mmCIF file of C-alpha atoms and ligand atoms in Angstrom:
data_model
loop_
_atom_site.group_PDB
_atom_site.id
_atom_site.type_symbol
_atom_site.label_atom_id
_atom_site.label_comp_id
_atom_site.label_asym_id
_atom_site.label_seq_id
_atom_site.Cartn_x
_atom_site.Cartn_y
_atom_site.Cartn_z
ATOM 1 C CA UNK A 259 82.223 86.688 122.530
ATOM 2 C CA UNK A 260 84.855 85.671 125.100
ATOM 3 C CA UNK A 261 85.250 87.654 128.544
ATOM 4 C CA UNK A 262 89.263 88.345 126.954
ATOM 5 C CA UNK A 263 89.793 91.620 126.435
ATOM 6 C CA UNK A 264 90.169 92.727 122.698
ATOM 7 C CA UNK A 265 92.778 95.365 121.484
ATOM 8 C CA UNK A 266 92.568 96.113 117.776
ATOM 9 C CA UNK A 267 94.636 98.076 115.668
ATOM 10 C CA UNK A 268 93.094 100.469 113.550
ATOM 11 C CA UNK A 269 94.582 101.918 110.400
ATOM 12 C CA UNK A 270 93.108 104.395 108.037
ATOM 13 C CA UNK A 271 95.160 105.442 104.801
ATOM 14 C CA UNK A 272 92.137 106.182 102.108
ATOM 15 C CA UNK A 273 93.367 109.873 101.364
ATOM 16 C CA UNK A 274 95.265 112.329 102.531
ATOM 17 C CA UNK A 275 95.600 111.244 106.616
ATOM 18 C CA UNK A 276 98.260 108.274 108.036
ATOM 19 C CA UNK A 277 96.181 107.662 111.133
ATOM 20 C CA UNK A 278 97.033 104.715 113.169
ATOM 21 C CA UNK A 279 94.942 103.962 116.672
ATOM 22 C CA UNK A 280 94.728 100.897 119.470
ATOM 23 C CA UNK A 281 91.499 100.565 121.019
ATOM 24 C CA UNK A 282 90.762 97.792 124.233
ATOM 25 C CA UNK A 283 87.107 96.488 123.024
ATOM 26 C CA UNK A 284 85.383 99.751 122.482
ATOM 27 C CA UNK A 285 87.615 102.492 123.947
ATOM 28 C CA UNK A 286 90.556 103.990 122.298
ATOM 29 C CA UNK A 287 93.547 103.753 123.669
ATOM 30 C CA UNK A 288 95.761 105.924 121.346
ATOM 31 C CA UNK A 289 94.511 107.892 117.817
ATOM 32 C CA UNK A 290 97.556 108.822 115.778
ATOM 33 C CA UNK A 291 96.983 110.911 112.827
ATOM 34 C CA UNK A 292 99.548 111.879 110.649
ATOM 35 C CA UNK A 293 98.343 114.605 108.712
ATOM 36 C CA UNK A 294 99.859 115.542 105.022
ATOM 37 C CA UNK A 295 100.705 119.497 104.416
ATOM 38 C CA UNK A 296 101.908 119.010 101.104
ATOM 39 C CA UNK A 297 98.857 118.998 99.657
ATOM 40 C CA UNK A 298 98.087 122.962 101.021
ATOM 41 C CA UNK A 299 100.281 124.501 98.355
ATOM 42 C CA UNK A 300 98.278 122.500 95.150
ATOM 43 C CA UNK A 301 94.805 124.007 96.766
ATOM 44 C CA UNK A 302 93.710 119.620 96.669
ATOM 45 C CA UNK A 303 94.975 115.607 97.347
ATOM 46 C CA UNK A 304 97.648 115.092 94.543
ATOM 47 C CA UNK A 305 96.940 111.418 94.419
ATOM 48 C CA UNK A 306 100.816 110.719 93.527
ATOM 49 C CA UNK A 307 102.313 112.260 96.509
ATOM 50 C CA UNK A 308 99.620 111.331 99.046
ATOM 51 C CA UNK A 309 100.784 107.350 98.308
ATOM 52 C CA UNK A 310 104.561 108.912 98.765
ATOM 53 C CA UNK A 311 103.647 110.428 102.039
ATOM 54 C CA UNK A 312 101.660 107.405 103.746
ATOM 55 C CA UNK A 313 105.025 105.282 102.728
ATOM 56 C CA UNK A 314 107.136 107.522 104.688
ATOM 57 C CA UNK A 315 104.408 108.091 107.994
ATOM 58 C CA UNK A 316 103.141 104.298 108.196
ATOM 59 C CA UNK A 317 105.547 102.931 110.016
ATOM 60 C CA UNK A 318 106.246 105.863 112.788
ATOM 61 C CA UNK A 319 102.484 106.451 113.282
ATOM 62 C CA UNK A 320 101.772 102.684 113.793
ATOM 63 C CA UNK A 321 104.876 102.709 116.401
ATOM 64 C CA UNK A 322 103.480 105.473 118.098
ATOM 65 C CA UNK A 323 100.146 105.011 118.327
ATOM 66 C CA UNK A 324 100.985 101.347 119.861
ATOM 67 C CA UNK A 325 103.799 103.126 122.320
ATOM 68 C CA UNK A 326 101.367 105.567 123.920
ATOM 69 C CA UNK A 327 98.335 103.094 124.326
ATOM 70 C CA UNK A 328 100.957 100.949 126.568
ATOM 71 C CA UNK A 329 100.326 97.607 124.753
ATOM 72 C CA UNK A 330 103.145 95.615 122.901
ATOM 73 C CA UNK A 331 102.418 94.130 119.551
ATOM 74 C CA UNK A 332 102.047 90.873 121.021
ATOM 75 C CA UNK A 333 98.828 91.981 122.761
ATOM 76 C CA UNK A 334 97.239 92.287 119.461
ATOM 77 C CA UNK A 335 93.845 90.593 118.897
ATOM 78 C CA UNK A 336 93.325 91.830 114.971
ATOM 79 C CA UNK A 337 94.305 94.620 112.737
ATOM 80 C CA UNK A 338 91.709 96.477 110.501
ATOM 81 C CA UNK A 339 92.213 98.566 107.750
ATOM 82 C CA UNK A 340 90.494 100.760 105.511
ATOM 83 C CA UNK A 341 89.610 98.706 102.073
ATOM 84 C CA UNK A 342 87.510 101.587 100.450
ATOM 85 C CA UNK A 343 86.363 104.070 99.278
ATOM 86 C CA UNK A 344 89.278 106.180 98.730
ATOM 87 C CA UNK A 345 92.083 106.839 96.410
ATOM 88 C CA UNK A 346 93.993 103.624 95.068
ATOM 89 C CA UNK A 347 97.895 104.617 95.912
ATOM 90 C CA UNK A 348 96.706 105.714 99.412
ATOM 91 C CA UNK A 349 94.940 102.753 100.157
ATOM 92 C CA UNK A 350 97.262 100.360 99.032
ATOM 93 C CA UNK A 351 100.061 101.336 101.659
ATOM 94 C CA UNK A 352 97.509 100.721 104.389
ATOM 95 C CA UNK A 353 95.825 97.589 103.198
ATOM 96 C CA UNK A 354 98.916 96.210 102.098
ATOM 97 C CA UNK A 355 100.981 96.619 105.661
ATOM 98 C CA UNK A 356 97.709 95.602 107.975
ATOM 99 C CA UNK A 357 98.389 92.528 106.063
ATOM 100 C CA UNK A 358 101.520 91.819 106.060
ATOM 101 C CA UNK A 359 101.722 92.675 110.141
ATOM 102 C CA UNK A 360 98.975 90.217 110.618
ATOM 103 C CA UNK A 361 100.891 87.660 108.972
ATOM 104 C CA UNK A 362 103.988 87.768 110.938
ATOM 105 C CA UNK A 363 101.913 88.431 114.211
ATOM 106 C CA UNK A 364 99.742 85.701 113.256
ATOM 107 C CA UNK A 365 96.796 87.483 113.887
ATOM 108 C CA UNK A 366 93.379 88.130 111.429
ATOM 109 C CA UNK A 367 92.826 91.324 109.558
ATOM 110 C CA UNK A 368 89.293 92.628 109.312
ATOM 111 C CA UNK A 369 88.185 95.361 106.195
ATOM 112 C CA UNK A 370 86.769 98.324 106.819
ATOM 113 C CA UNK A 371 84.266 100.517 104.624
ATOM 114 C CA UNK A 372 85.548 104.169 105.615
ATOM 115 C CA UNK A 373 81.786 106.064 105.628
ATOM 116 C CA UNK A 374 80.348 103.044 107.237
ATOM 117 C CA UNK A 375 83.243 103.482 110.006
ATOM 118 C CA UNK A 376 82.465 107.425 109.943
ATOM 119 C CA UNK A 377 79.420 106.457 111.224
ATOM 120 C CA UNK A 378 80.462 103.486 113.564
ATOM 121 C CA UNK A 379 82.616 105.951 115.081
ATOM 122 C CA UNK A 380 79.838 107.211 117.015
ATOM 123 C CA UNK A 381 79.854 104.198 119.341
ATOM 124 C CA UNK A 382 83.172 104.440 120.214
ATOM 125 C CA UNK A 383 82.844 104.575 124.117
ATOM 126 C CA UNK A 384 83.181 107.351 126.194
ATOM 127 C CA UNK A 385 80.942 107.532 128.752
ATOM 128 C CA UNK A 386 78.063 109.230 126.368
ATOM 129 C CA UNK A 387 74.746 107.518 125.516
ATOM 130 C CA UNK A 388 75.153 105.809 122.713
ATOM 131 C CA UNK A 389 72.658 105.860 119.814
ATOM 132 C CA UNK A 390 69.846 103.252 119.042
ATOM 133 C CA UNK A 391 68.487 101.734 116.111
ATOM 134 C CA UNK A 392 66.994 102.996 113.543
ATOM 135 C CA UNK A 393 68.778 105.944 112.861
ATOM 136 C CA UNK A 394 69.662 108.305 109.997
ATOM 137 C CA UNK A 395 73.269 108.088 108.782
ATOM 138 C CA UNK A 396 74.663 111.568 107.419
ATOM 139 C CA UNK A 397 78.028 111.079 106.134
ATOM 140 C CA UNK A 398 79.359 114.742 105.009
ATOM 141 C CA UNK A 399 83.116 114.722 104.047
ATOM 142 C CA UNK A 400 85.491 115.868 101.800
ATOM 143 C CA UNK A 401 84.565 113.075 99.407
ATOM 144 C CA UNK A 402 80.834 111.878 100.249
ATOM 145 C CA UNK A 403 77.514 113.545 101.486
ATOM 146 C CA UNK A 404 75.134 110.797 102.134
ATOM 147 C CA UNK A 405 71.860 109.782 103.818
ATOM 148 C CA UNK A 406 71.993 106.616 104.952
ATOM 149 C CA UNK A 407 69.434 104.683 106.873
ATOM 150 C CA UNK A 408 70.898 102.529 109.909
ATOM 151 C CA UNK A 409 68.955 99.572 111.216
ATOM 152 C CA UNK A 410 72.048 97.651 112.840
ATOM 153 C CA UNK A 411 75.805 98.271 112.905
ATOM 154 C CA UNK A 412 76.440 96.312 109.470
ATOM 155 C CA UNK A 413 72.763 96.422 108.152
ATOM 156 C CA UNK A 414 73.021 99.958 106.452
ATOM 157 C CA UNK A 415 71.074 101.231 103.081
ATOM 158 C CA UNK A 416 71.623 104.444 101.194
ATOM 159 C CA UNK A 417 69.013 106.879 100.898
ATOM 160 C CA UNK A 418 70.110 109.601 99.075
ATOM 161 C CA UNK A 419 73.380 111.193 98.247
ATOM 162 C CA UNK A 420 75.221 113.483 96.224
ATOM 163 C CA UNK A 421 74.524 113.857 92.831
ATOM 164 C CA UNK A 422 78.158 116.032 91.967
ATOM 165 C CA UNK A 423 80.433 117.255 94.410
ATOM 166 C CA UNK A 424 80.352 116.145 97.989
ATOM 167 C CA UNK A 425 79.521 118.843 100.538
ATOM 168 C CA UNK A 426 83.472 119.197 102.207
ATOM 169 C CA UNK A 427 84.213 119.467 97.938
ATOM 170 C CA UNK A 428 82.454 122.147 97.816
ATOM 171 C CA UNK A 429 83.756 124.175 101.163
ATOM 172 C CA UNK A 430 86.895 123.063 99.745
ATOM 173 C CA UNK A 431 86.775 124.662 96.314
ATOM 174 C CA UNK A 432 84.798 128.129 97.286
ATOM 175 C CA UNK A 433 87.419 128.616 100.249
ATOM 176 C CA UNK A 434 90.380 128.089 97.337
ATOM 177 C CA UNK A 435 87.992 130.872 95.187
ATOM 178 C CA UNK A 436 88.682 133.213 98.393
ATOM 179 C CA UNK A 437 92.417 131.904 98.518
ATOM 180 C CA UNK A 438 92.430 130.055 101.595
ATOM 181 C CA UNK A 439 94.334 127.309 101.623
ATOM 182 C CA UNK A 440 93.379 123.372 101.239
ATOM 183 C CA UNK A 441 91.203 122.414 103.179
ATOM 184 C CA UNK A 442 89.707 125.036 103.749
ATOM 185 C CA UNK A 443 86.623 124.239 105.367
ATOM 186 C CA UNK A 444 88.096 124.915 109.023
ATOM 187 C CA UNK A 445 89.122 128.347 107.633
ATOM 188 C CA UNK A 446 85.135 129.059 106.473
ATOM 189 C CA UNK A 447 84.028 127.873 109.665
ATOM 190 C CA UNK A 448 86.501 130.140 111.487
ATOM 191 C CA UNK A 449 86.096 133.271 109.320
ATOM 192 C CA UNK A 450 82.364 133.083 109.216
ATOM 193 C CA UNK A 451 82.216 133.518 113.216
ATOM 194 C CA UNK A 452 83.112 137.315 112.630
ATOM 195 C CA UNK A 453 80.541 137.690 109.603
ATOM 196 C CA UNK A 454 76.693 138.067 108.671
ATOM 197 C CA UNK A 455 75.360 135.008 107.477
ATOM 198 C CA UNK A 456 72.742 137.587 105.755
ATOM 199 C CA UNK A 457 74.743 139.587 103.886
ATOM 200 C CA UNK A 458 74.809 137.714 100.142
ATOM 201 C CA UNK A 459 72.322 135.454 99.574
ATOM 202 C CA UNK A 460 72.852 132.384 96.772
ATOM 203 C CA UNK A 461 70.554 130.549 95.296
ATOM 204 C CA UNK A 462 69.463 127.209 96.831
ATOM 205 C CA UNK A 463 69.933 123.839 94.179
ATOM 206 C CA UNK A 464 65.708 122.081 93.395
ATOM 207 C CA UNK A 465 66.574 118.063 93.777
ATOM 208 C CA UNK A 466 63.783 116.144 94.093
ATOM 209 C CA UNK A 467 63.948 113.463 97.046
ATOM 210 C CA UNK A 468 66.750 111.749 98.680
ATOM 211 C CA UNK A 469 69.630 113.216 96.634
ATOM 212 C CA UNK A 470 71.313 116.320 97.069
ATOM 213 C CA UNK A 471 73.931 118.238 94.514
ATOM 214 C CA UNK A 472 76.711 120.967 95.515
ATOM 215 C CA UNK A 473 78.057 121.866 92.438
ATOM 216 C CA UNK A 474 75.588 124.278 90.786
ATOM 217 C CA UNK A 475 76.147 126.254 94.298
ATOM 218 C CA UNK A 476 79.939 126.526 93.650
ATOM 219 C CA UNK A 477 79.580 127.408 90.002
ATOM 220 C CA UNK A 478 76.933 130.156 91.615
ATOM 221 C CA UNK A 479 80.149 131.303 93.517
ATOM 222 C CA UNK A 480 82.592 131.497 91.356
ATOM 223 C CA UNK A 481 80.084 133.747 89.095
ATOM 224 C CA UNK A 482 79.118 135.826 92.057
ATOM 225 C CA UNK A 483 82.989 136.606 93.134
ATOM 226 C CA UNK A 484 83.659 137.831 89.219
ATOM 227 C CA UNK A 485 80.510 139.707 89.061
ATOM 228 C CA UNK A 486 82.266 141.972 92.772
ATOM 229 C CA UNK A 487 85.279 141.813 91.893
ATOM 230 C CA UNK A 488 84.557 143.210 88.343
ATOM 231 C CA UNK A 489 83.558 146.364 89.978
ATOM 232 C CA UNK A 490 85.549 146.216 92.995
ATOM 233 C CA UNK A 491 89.082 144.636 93.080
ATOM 234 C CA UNK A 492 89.570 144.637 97.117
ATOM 235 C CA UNK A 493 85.610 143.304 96.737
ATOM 236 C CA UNK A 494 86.940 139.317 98.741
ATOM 237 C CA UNK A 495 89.455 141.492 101.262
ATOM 238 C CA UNK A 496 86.759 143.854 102.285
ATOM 239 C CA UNK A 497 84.579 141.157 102.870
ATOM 240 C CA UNK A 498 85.682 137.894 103.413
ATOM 241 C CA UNK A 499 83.958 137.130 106.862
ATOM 242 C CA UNK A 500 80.473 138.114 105.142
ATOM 243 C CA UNK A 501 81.479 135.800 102.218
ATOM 244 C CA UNK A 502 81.973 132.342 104.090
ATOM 245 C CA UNK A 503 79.194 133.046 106.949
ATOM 246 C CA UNK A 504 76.714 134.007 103.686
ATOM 247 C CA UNK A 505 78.014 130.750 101.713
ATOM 248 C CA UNK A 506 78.785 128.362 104.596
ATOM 249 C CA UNK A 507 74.901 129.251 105.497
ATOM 250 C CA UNK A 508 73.936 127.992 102.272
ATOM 251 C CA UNK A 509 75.616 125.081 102.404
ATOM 252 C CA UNK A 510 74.179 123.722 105.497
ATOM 253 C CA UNK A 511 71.025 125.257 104.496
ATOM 254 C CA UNK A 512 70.939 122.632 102.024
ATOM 255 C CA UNK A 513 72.018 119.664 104.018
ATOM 256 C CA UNK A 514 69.279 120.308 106.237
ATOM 257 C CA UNK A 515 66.478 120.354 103.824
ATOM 258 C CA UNK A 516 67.520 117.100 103.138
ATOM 259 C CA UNK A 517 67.946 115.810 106.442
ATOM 260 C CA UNK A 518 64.567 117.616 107.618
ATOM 261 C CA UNK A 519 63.096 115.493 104.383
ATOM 262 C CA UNK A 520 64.466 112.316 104.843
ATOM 263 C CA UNK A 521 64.091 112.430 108.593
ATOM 264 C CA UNK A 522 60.069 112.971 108.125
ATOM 265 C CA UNK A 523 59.569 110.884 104.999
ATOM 266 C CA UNK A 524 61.238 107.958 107.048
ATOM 267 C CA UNK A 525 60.102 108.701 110.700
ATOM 268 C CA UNK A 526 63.655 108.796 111.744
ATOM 269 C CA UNK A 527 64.277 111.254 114.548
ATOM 270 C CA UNK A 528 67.473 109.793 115.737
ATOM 271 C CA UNK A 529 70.060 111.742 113.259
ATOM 272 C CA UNK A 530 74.026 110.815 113.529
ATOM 273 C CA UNK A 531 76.587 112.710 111.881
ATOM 274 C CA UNK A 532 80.308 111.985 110.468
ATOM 275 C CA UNK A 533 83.111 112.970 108.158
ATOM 276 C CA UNK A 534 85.197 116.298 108.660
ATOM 277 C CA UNK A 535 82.619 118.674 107.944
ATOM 278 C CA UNK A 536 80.535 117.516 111.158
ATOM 279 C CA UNK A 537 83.219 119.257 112.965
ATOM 280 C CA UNK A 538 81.679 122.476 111.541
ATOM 281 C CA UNK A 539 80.562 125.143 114.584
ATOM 282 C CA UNK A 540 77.729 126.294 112.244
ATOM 283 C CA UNK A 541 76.330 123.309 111.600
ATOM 284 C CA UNK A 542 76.178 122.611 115.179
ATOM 285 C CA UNK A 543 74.577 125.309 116.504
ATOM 286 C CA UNK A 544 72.249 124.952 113.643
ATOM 287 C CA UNK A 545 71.508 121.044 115.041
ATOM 288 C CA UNK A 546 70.956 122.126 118.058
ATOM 289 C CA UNK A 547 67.939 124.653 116.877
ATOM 290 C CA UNK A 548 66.714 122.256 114.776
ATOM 291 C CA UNK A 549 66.588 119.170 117.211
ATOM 292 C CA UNK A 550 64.659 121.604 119.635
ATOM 293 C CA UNK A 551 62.100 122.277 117.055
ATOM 294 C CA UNK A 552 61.895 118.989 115.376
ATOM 295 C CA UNK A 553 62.430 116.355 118.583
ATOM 296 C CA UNK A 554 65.503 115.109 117.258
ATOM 297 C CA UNK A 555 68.138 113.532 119.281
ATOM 298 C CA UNK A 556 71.598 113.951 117.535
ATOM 299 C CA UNK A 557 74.554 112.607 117.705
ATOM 300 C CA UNK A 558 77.909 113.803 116.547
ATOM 301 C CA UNK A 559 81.504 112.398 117.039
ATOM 302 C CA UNK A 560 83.875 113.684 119.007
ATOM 303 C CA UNK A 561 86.411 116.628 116.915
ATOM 304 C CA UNK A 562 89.469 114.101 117.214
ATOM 305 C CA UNK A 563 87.027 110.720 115.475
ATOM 306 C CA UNK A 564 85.315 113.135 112.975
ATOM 307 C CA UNK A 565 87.901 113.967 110.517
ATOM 308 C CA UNK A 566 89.458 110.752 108.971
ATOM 309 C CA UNK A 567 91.118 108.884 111.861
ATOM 310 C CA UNK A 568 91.818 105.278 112.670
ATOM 311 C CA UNK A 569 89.941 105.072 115.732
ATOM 312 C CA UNK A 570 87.028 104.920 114.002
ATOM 313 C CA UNK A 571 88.528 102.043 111.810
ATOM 314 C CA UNK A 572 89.148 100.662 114.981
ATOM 315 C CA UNK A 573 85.666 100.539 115.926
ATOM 316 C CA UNK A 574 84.455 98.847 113.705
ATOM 317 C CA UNK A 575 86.743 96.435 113.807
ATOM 318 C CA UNK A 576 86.165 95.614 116.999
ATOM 319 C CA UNK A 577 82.458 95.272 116.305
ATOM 320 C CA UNK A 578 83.245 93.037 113.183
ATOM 321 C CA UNK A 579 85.524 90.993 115.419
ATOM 322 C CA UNK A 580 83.124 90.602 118.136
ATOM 323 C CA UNK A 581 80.540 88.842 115.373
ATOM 324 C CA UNK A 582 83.726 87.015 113.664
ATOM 325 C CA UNK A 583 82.945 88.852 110.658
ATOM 326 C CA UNK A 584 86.759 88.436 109.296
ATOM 327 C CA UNK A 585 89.009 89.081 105.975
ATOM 328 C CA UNK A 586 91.732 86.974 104.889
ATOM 329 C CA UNK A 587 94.586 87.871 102.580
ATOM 330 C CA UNK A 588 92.786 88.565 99.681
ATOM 331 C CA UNK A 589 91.252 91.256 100.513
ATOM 332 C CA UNK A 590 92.635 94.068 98.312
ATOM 333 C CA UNK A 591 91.541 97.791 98.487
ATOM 334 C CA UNK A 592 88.145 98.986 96.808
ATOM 335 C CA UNK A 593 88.803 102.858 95.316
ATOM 336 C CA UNK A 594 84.928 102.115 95.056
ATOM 337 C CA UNK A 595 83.491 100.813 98.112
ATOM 338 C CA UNK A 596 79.766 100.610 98.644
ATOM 339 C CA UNK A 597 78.121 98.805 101.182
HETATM 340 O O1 KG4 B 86 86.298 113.047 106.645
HETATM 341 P P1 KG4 B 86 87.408 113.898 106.164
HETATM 342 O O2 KG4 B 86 88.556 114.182 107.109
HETATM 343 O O3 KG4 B 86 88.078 113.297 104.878
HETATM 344 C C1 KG4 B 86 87.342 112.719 103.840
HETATM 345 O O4 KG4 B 86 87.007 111.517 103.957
HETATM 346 O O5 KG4 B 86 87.049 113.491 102.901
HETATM 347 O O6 KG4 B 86 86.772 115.270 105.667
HETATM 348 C C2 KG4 B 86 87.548 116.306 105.163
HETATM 349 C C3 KG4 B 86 86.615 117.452 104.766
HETATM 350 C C4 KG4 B 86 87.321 118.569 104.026
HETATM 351 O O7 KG4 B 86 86.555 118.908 102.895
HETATM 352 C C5 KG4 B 86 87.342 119.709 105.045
HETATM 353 O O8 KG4 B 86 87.315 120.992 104.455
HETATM 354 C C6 KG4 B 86 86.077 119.434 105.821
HETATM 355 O O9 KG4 B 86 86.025 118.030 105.945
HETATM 356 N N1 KG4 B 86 86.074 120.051 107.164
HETATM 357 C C7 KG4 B 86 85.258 121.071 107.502
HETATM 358 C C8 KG4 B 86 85.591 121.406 108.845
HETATM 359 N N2 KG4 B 86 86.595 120.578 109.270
HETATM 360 C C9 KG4 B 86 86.873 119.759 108.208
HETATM 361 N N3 KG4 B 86 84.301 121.702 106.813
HETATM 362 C C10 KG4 B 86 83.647 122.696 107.430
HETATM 363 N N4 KG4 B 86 83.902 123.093 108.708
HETATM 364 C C11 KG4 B 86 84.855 122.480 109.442
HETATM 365 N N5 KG4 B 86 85.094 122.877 110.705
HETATM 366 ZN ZN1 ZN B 87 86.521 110.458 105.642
#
């Protein structure tokens, strides 16, 4: 690696987020996101107008994100994108102008595996001890829970995941059961601050091992609001703060059994978190309990590189770029993306 400075652009289009961010080596300089509230009135992504809505927001949140970091395009080292996982439309408009910019700024792209850069996004620098290797990997978003084991930045294997719906999914789909709005795991985490995690009890899903499986829990739900509301109509108004502490603590119940399992079983005790839902409060506090008891160091993002953001994309392209691990044109977008 030269002593040059490297600025990368990041940019992150795999769902429902335009995020565009500039970092200088491994600080950010600017993290754009623009977010899509379209979606909040269909209670989920629609695919269709997620691609319409990164077409529009490319363009402005790339100029902005390079305006407030100070740079001028010309400063450029590379551009990475997200190639995968993530839905097809959405990643095309991303993958498609990283490339074409790097082309007329002469400059290589690098590809980007979005869970491996939730991760990643944990060495983003600023001015926090940074984690060291081995570590366990827990990926919880709206689209992925997985348990992944760490051993370098690109050297990464899977040790469990979800069998069904990913853990966000499933905050996602009991909040719309309650009538919040999409997403509504912010809304859980809020509401639940004002209620008694006690107060309904669900059962807990029996996987065996590494894996772990949400969607008997929201079927559970579902069943559990009819059987109330059967015999009381007002049954989610009167007690909607009960409802998401008493779910949301069943949720993270869950994720913990798995991480307390995997964490043993592999002698990891250095845990790192990313996606959206390790924004949650709960699941914080509840790390913090557990890490006393268990001698864990963790390690979560900060809010702003949690949910999906380009900064993170950044990252890792900065790391790739610093081991010349580059992409060339062909590199089209992966819906499917393992690593
Ligand atoms: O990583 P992300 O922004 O996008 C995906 O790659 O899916 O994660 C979005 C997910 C959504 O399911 C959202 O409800 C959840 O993260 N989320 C939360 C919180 N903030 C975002 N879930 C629980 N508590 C939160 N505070
Ligand atoms: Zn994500």
């Amino acid at each position: 690696m030269s002593n040059k400075d490297i600025y990368i652009l990041g940019i992150e289009s795999s769902c429902d987020d335009t995020s565009a961010a500039i970092l200088k080596n491994n600080k950010v300089l600017s993290n754009k996101i623009a977010n899509q509230s379209i979606h909040k009135k269909y209670g989920g992504v629609v695919p269709e107008l997620a691609s319409r809505a990164h077409l529009s927001n490319i363009i402005p949140v790339v100029e902005s994100a390079i305006k407030e970091s100070g740079i001028s395009l010309n400063d450029i080292s590379a551009i990475a994108f997200t190639r995968g996982p993530g839905l097809m439309g959405s990643l095309i408009v991303g993958t498609e102008f990283a490339k074409s910019l790097g082309v007329s700024l002469e400059v290589p792209v690098i590809e980007v595996n979005h869970m491996q850069a939730h991760i990643l996004s944990n060495f983003i620098d600023n001015g926090k001890k940074k984690p060291g290797f081995p570590f366990l990997g827990v990926t919880i978003s709206g689209g992925h829970t997985q348990f992944i084991l760490v051993e370098d930045y690109f050297k990464m294997k899977i040790l469990g995941e979800t069998l069904d719906d990913a853990i966000g999914e499933a905050f996602d789909k009991c909040g719309k059961k309650l009538g919040l709005d999409y997403p509504a795991g912010p809304e859980i985490d809020k509401l639940s601050k004002l209620g008694d995690e006690y107060k309904f009890n669900f059962p807990l899903p029996k996987v065996e091992g590494g894996n772990i499986s949400y969607s008997g829990t929201k079927t559970a739900f579902i069943n559990f609001l009819h059987n109330n509301i059967n015999k009381n109509k007002n049954f989610i108004d009167e007690n909607l703060q009960d409802i998401c502490a008493s779910i949301q603590k069943n949720l993270v119940d869950n994720l913990l059994n798995k991480v307390n399992f995997l964490a043993t079983k592999n002698n990891l005790n250095s845990i790192i978190f990313g996606g959206g839902v390790s924004a949650n409060s709960y699941l914080k506090n509840r790390l913090e309990d557990e890490s006393r008891e268990n001698n864990w160091e963790i390690f979560i993002p900060e809010l702003q590189y949690t949910t999906d953001n380009a900064a993170m994309i950044g990252i890792v392209g900065y790391l790739k770029y610093s081991t010349s691990k580059l992409s060339d044109l062909k590199s089209t977008p992966l819906p499917r993306y393992s690593f």
